[in-house]
Coordinates of C-alpha atoms in Angstrom, one line a residue:
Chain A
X132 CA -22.9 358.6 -61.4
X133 CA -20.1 361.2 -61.4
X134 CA -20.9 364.3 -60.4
X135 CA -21.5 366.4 -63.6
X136 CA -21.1 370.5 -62.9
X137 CA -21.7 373.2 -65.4
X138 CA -21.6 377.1 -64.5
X139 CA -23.3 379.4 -66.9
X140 CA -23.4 383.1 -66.2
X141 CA -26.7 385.5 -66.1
X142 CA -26.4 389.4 -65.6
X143 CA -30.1 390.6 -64.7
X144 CA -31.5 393.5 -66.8
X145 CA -34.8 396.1 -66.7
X146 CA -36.9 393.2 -67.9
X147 CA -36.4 390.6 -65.3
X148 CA -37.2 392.6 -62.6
X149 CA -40.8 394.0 -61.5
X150 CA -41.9 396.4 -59.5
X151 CA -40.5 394.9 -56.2
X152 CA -37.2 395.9 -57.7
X153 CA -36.1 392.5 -57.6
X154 CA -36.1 389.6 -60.0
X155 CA -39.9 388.4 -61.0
X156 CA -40.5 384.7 -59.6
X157 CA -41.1 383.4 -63.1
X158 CA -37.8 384.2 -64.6
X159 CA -35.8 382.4 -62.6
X160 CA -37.2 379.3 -65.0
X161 CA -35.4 381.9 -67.9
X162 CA -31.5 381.5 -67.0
X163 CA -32.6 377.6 -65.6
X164 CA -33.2 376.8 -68.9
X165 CA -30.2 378.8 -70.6
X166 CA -28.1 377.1 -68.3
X167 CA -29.6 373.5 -69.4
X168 CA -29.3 374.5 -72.4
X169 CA -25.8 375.7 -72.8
X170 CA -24.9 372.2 -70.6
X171 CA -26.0 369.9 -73.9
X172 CA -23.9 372.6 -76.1
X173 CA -20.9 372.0 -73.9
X174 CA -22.1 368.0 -74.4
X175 CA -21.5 368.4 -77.6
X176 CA -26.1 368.5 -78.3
X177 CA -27.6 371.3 -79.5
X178 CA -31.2 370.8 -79.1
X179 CA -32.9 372.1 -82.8
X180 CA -30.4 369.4 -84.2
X181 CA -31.9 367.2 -82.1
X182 CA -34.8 368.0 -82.8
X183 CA -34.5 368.1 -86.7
X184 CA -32.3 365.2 -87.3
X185 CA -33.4 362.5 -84.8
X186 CA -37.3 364.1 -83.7
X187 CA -35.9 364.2 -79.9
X188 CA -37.2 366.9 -78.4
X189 CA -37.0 367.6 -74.3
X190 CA -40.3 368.7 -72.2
X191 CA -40.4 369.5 -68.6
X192 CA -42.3 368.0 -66.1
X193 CA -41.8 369.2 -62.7
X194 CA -40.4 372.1 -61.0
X195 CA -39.6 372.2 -57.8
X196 CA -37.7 375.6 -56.5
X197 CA -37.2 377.5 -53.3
X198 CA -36.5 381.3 -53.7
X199 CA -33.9 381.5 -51.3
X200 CA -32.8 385.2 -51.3
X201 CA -33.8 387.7 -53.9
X202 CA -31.4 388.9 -57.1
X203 CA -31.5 392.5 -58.3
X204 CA -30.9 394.9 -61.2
X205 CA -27.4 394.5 -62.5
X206 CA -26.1 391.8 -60.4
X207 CA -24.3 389.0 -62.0
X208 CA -25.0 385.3 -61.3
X209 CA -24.4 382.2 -61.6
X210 CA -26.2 379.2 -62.5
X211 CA -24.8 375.6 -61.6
X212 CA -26.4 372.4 -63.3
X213 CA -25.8 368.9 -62.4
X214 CA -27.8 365.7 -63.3
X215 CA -28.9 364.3 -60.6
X216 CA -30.5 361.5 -62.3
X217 CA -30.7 360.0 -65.8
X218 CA -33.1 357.4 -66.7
X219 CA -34.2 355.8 -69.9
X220 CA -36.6 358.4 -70.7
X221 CA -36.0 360.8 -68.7
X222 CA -33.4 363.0 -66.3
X223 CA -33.2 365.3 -63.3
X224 CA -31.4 368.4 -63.4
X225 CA -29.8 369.7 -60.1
X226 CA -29.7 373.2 -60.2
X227 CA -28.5 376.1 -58.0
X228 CA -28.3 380.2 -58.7
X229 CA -25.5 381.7 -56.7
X230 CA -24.2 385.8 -56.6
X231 CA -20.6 385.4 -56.6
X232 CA -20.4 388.7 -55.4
X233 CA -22.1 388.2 -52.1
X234 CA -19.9 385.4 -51.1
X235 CA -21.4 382.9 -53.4
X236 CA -25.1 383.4 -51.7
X237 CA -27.5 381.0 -53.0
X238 CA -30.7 383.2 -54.5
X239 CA -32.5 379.7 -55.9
X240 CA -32.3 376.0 -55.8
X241 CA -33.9 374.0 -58.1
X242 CA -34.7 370.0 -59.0
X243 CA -36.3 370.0 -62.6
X244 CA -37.5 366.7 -64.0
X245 CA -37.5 366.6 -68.1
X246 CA -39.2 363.8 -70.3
X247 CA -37.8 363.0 -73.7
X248 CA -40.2 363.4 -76.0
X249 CA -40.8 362.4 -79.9
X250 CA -40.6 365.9 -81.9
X251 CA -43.5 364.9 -83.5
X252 CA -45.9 363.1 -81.8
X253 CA -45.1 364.2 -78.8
X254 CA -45.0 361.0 -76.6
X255 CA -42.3 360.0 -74.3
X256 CA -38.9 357.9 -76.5
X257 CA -36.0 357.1 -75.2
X258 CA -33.3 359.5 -74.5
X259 CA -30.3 358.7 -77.3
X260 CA -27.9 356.5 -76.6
X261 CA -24.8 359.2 -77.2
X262 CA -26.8 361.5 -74.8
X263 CA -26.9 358.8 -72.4
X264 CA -23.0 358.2 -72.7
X265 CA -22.5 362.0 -72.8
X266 CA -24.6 362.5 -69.5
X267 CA -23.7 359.7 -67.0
Chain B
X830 CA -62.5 402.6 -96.0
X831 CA -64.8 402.6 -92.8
X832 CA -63.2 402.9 -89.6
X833 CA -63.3 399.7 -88.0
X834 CA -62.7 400.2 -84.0
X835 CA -62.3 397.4 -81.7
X836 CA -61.7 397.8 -77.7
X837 CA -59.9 395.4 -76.0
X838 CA -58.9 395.1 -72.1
X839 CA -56.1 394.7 -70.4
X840 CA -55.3 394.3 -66.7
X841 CA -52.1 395.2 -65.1
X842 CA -49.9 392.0 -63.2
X843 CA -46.7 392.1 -61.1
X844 CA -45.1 390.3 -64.2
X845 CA -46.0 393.5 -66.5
X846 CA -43.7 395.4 -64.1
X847 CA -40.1 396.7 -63.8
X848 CA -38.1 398.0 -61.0
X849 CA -39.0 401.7 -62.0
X850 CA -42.8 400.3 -60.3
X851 CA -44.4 401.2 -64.0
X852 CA -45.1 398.5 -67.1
X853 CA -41.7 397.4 -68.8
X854 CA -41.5 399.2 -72.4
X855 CA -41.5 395.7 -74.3
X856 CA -44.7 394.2 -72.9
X857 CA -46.9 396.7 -74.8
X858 CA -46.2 395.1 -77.4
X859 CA -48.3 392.0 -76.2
X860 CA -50.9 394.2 -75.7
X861 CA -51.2 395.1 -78.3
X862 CA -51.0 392.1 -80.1
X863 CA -53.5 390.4 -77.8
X864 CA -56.0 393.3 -79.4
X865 CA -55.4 392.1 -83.2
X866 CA -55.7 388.7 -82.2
X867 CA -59.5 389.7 -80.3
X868 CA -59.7 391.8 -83.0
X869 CA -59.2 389.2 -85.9
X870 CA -61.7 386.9 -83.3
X871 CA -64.0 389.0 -83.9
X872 CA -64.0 389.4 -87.9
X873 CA -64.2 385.6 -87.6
X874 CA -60.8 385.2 -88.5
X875 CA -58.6 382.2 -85.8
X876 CA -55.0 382.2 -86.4
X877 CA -53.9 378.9 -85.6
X878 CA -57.0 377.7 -88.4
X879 CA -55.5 380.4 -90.7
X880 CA -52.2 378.1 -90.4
X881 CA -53.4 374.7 -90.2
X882 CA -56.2 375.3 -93.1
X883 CA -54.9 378.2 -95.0
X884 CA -51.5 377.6 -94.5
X885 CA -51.9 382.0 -93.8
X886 CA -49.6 383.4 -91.2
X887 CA -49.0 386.7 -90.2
X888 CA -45.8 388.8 -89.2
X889 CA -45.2 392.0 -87.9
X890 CA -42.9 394.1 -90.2
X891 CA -42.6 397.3 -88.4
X892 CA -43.9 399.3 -85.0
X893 CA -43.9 402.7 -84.5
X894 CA -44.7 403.5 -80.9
X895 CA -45.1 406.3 -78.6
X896 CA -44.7 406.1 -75.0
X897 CA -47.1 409.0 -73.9
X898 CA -47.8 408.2 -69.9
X899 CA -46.6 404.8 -68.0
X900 CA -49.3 402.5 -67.3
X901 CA -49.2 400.5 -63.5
X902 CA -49.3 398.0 -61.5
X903 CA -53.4 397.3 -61.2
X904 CA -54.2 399.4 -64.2
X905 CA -56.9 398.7 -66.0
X906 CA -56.5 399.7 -69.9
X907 CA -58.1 399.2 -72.8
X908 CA -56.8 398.3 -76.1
X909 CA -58.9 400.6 -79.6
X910 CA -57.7 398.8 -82.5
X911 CA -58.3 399.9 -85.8
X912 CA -57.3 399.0 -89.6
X913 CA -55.3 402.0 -90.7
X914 CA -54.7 400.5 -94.4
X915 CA -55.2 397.2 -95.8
X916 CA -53.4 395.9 -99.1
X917 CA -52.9 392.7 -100.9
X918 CA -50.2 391.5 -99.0
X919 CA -49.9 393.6 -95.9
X920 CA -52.5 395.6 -93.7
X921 CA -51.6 398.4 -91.2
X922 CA -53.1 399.4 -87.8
X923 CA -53.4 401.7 -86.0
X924 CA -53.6 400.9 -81.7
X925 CA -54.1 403.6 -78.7
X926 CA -53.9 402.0 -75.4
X927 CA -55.8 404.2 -73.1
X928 CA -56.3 404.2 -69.4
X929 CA -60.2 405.0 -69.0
X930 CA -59.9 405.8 -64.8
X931 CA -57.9 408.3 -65.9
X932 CA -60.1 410.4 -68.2
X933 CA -59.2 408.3 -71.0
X934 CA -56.2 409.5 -71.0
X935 CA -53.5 407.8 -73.9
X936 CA -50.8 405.9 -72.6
X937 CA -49.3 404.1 -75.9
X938 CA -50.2 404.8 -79.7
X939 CA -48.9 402.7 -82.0
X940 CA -48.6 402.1 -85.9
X941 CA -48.1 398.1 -86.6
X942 CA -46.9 396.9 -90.2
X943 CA -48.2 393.2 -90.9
X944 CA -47.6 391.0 -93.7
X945 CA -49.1 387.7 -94.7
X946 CA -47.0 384.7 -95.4
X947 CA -47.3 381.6 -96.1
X948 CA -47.3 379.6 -93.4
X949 CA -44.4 377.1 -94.9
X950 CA -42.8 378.6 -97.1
X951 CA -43.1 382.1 -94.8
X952 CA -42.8 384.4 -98.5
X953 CA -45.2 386.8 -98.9
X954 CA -48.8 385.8 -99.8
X955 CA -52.0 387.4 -100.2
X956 CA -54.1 388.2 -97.9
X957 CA -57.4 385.9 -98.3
X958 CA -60.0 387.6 -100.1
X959 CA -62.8 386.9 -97.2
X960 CA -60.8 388.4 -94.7
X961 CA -60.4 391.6 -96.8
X962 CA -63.4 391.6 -97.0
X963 CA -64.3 391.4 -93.4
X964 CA -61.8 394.0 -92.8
X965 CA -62.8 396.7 -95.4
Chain C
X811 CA -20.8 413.6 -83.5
X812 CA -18.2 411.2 -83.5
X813 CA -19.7 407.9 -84.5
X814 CA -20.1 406.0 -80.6
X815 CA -20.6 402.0 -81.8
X816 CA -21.1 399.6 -79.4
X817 CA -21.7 396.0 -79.9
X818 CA -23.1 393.4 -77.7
X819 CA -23.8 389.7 -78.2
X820 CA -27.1 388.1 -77.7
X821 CA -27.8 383.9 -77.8
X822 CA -31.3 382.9 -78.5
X823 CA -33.3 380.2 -76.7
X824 CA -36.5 378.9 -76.1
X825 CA -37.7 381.7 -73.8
X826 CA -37.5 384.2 -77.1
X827 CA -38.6 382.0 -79.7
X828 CA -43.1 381.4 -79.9
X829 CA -45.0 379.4 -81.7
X830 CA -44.2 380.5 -85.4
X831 CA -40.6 379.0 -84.4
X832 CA -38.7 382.4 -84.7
X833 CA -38.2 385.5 -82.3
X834 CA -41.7 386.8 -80.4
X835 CA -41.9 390.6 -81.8
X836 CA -41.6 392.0 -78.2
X837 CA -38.8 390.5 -77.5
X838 CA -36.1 392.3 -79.3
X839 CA -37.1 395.4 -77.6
X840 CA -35.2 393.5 -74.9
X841 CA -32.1 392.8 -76.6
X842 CA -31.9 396.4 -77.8
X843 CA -32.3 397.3 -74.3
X844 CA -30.1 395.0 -72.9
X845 CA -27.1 396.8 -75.2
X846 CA -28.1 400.1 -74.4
X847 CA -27.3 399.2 -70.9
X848 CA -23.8 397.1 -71.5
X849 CA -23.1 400.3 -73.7
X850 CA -23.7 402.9 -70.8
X851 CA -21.8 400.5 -68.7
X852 CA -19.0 400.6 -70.8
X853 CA -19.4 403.9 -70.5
X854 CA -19.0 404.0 -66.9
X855 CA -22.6 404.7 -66.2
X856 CA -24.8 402.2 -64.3
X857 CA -28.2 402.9 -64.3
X858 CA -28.8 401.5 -60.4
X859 CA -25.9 403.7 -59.0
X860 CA -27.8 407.1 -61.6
X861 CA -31.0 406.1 -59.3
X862 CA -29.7 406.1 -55.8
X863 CA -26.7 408.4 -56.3
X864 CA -28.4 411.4 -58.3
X865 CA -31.7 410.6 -58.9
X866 CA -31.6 410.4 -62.7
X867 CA -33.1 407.1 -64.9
X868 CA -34.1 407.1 -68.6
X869 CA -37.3 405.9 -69.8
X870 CA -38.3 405.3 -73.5
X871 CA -40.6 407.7 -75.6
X872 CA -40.6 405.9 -79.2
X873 CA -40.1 403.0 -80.5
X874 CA -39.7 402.6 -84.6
X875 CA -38.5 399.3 -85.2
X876 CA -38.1 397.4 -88.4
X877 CA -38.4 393.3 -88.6
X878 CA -36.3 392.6 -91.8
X879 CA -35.5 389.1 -91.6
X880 CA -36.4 386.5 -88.6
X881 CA -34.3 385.3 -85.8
X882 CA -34.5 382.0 -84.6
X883 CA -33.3 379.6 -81.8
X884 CA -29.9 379.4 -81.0
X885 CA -29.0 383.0 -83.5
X886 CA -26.2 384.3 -82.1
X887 CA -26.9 388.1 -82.7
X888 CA -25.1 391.2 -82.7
X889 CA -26.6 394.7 -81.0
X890 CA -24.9 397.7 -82.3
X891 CA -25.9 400.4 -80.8
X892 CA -24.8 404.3 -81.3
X893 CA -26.1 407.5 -80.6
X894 CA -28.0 409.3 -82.9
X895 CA -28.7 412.2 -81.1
X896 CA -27.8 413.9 -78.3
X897 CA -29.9 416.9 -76.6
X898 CA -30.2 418.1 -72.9
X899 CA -33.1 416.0 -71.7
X900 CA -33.3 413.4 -74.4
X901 CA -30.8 411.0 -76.6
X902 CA -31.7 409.1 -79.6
X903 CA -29.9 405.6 -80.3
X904 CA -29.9 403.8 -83.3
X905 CA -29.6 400.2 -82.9
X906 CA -28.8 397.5 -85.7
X907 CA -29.7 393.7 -85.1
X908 CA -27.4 391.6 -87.2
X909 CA -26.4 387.9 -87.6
X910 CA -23.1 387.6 -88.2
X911 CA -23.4 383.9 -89.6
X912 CA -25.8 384.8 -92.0
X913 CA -23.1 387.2 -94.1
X914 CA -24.0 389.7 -91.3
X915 CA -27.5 389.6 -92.5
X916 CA -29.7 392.7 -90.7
X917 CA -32.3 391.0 -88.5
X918 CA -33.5 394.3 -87.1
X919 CA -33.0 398.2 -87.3
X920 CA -34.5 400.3 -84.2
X921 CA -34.8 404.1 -83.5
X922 CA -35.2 404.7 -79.9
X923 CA -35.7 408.0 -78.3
X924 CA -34.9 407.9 -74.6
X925 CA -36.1 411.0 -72.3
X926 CA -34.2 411.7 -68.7
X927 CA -35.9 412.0 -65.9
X928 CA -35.7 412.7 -62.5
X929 CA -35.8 409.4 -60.4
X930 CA -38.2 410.6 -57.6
X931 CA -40.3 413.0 -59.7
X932 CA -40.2 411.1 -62.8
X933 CA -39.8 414.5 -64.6
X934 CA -38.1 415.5 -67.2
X935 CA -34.3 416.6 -65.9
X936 CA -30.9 417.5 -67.8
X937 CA -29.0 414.1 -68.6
X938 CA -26.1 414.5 -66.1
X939 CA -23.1 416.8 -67.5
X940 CA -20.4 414.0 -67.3
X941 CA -22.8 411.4 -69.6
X942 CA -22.8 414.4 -71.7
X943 CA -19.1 414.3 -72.1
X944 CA -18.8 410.6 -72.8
X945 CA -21.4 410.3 -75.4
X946 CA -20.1 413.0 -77.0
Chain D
X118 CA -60.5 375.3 -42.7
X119 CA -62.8 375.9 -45.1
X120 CA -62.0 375.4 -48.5
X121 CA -61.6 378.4 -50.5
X122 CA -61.9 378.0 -54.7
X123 CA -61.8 381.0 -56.8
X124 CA -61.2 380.1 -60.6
X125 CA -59.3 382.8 -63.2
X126 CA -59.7 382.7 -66.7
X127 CA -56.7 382.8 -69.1
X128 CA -56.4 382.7 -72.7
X129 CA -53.3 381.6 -74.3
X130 CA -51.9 384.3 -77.0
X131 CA -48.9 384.3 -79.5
X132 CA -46.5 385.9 -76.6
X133 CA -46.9 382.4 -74.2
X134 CA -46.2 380.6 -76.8
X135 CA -42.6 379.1 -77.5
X136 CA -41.2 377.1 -80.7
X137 CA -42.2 373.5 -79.6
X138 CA -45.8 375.1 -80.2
X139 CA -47.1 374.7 -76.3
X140 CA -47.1 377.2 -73.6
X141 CA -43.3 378.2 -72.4
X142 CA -43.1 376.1 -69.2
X143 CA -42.0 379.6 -67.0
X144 CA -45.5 381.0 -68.3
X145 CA -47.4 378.8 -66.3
X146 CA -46.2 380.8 -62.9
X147 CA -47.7 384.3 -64.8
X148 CA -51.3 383.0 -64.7
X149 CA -51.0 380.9 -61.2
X150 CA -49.9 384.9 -60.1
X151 CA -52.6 386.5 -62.2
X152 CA -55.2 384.4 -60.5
X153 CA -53.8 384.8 -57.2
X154 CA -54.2 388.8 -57.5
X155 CA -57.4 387.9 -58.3
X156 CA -58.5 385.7 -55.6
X157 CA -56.9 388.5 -53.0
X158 CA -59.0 391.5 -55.2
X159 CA -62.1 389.4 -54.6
X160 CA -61.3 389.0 -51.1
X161 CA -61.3 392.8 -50.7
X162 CA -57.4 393.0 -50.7
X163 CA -55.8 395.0 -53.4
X164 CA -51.4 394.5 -53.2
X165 CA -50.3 398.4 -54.4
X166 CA -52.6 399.4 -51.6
X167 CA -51.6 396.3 -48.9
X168 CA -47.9 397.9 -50.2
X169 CA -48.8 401.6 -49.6
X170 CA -50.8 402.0 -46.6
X171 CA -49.8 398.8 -44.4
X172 CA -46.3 398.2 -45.9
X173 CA -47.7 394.5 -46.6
X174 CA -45.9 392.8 -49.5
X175 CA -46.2 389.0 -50.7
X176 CA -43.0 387.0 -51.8
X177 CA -42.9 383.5 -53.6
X178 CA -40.7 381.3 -51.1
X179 CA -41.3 377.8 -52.9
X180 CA -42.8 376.6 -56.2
X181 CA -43.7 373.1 -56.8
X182 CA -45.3 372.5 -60.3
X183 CA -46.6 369.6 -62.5
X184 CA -46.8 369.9 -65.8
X185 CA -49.0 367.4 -67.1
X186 CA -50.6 368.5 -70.0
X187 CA -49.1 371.0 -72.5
X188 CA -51.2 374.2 -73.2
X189 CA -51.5 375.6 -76.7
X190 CA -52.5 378.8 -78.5
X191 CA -55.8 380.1 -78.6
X192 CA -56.7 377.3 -75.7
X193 CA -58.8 379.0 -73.0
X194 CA -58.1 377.6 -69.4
X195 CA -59.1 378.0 -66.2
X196 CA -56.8 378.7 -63.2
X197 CA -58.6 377.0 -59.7
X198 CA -57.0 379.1 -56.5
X199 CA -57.5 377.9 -52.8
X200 CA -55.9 378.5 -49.9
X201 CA -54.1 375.2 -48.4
X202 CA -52.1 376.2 -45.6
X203 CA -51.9 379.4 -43.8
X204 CA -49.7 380.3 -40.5
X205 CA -48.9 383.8 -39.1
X206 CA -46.0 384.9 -41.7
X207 CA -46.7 382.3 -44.5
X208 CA -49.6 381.0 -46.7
X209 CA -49.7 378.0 -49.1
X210 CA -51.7 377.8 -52.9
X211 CA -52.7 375.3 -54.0
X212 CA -53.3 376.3 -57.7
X213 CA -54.5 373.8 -60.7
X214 CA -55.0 374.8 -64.2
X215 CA -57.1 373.1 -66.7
X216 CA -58.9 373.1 -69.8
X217 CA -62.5 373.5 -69.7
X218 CA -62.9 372.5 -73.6
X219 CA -60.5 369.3 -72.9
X220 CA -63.3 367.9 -70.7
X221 CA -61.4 369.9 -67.9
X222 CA -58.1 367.8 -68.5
X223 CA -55.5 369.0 -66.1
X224 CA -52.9 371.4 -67.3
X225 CA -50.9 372.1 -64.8
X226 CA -50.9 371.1 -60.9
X227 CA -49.1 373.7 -58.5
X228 CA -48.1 374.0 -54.8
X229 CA -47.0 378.0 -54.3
X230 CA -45.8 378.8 -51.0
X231 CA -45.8 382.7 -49.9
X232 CA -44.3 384.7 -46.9
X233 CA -45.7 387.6 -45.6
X234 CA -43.0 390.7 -45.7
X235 CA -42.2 394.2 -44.3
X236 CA -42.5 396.3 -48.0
X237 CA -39.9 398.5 -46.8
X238 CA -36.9 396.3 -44.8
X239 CA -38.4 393.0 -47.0
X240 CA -38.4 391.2 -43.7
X241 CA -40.8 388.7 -42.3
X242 CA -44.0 390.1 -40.9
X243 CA -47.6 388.4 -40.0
X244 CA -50.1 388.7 -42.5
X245 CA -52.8 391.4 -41.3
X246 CA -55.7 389.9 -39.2
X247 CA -58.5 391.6 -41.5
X248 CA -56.7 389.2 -44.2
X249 CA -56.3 385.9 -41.9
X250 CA -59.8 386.4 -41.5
X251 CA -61.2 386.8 -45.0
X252 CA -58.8 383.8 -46.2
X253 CA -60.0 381.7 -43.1

């Protein structure tokens, strides 16, 4: 599979840090998914379209991310998404958070794993075929 | 009407935080909201069987909040709830989160504006008679 | 006062959005926030370099905030922000939501009074003499 | 070493909620942390204090999460803390969330690892022995 790279940017405000004065753990999930989500836009899917027009809906399933150094108030980063994988039902995003600004440091590296899901009942379908064509 | 009072309590997380060490201005709010939901648990009332049997939902129209003394990290508050006015399609209250290690003293006060909707259509809709009268 | 308008984009996404399938109540007060900081920046003020350099940070004292019409996943909003008011130790904005594909429909319209205060201390102090002059 | 369970109660409100109607999948990481304070607090350990008086701070170094089940509003779950691992510098969590009502069905499975830092340089430091010994 060809190597698939997206760049999204995130500044970090008051409410993504806590009282550490750094970023809180949990919101690195936050620009992770802005940054998935923005790749489908550029892919041409935009995921409540998906959602109301063919039921496809996308859940995640793992998470697996090392806080590598810590981001703060104000700085700027950036968030790089690959797939890694892409299966019939389900993909695995490749997905790094770098501060240009600090010589491209990696802050957090991530591998998430999402299932395609009906809308509606909720059980795993496959992922569309255009997404498929899109994505590999 | 009577004055209907309902304490609720809250405990203060690392992900309440911000990087001035005190509880970010925003996440009041879900305090506060948690205390109408415990409140409405109370009366009898369960929002997601309001929805699924009633088709009733309920949105916040407007807040009007004071910020009196920062609550942090650790603290424990509690959450006094009370029905300020209630009408046919809207009800107000009236919240006071208050730090009780520390003589009581207030550290939010708040005036919430809710209307009920129905839950499809999301137009205004009257507010159903038994929980007026639970709430009178 | 000369009329100070800033305006700053926000996208929506599945961290904002709950279970009603519109914008959680809490969550504008971090958009609004969000512009009040890219407006101060614009400015020439950031609020990291006020803490370490002169001691001086802001910290909200009221809130009055009006939900007109819901946003929803993947809005792409408009803060403008201005100040209201502008005394010694305290500034007022006044901060407009709007959706611009909706005929600029107004999703939001906030008051927010904003005390300075010394960083250390957390006091009340004189908003510097040079932020004076801009947001004049 | 012996194992160590503590379990937290969490109840799911509007504010964890997202537009697919389940829990936001960054949520989950809130209550694995809630319940961590709470294991240390019942272990004798309070953080702002560990902070203040022996310049002892925690920070998340890895995450690795399942999400099995989705969560939903009004659900009440339990989070089950125990210690896994722990070295000089570093302790692991093992951290599983399920639903009592749901005949205990698993929510949410969750390997956390944590290093032990300086609170004022943010560098490595061993965990205090009064701590290695409760947790032993």
């Amino acid at each position: 599979m060809q190597i698939i790279e997206h760049r999204w940017p995130v500044r970090i405000y008051y409410e993504d840090t806590d009282m550490q004065g750094i970023v809180y753990y949990a919101n690195y999930l936050k620009y992770l998914e802005r940054a998935r989500t923005e790749f489908l836009r550029e892919k041409g899917f935009e995921q409540d379209q998906l959602i109301e027009q063919q039921a496809v809906a996308f859940a995640v399933r793992s998470v697996q991310m090392d806080y590598i150094k810590p981001a703060k108030f104000n700085d700027e980063l950036i968030v790089a998404t690959q797939v890694q994988q892409l299966k019939r039902v389900s993909l695995v995003f490749q997905q790094t958070i770098i501060r240009p600004a600090d010589d491209n440091a990696i802050i957090n590296s991530a591998t998430i794993k999402v299932a395609c899901l009906d809308a509606h009942s909720m059980k795993i379908k496959a992922i569309p075929t255009e997404m498929i064509e899109q994505l590999t």
